[in-house]
Coordinates of C-alpha atoms in Angstrom, one line a residue:
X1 CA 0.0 0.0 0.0
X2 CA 2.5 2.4 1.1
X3 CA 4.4 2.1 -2.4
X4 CA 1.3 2.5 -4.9
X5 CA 0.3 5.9 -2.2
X6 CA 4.1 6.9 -3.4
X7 CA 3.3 6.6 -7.0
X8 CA 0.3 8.2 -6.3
X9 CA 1.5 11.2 -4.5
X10 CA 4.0 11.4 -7.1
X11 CA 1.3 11.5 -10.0
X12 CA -0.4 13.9 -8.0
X13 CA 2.3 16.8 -7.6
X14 CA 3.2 15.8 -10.8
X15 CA -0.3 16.8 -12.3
X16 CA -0.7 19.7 -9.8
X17 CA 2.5 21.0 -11.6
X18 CA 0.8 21.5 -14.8
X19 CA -2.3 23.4 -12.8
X20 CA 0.6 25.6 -11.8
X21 CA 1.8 26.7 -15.1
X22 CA -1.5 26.7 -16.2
X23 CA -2.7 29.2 -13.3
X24 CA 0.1 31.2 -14.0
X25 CA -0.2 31.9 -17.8
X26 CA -3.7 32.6 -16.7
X27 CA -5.4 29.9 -19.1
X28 CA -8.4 29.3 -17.0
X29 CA -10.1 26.7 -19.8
X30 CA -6.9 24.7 -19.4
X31 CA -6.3 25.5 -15.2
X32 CA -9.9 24.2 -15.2
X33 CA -9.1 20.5 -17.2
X34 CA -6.0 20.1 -15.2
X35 CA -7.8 21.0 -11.7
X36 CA -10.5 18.2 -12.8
X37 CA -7.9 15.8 -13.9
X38 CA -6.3 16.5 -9.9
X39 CA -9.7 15.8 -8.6
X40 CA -9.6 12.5 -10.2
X41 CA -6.1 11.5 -8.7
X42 CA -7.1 12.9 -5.0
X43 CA -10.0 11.6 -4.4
X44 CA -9.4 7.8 -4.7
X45 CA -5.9 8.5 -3.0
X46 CA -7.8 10.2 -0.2
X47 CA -10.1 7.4 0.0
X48 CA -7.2 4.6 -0.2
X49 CA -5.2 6.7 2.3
X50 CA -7.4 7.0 4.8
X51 CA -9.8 4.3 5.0
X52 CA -6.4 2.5 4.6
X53 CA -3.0 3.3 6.1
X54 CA -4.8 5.9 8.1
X55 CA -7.7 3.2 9.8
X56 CA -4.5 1.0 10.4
X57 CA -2.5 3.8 11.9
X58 CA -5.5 4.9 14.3
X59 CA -5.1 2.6 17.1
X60 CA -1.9 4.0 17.7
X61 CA -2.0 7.2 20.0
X62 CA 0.6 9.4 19.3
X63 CA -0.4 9.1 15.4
X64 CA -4.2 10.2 16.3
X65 CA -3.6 14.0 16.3
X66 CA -1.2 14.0 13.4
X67 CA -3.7 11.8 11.1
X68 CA -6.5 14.2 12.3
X69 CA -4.6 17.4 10.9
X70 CA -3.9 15.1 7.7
X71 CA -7.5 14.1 7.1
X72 CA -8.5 18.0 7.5
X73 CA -5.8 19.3 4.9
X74 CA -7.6 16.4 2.8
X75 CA -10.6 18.5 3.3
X76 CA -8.8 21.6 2.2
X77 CA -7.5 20.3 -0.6
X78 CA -11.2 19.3 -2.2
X79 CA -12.4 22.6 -1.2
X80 CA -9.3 24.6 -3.2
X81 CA -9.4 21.9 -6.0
X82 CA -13.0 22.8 -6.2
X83 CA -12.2 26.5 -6.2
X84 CA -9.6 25.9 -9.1
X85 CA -12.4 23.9 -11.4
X86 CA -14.5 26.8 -10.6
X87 CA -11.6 29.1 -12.1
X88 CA -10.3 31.0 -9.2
X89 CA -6.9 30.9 -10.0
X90 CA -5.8 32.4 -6.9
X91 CA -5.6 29.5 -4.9
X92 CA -2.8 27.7 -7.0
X93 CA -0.2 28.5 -4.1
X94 CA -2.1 27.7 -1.3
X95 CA -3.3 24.4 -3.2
X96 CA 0.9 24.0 -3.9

């Protein structure tokens, strides 16, 4: 599991690097299709990681509070990928 999240995560920037360039050439069709494309990537990963390695990870105290913060920056990220598909180009650097 922990290698295929890897690949994942590394998909993801990867992908979140074109919204980027996209965002900053201010080509909101294409920021748009890119941000949609992320979507796609997160939200299984999201799924995977926390009804996964997270659920595992759970019973463990001390990784409660840090896998808390993770599954609310989760959150975040929907909400500014959501923002991006909607074509609010600021958000590219918080989203990065």
């Amino acid at each position: 599991m922990i290698g295929l999240l890897t690949d994942q995560h590394e998909e993801i920037i990867n992908r979140l690097g074109l919204v980027r360039r996209a965002a900053e050439e201010s080509d909101i069709p294409l920021t748009q299709l890119l941000a949609s494309e992320l979507a796609n990537l997160l939200n299984p990963h999201v799924v995977l990681e926390e009804n996964g390695l997270f659920a595992a990870l759970m019973s463990v105290d001390e990784f409660v509070e840090p896998l808390d913060k993770l599954t609310f920056e989760h959150r975040e990220l929907d909400e500014l990928v959501e923002r991006l598909i909607d074509g609010d180009l600021l958000v590219v650097d918080k989203l990065d």
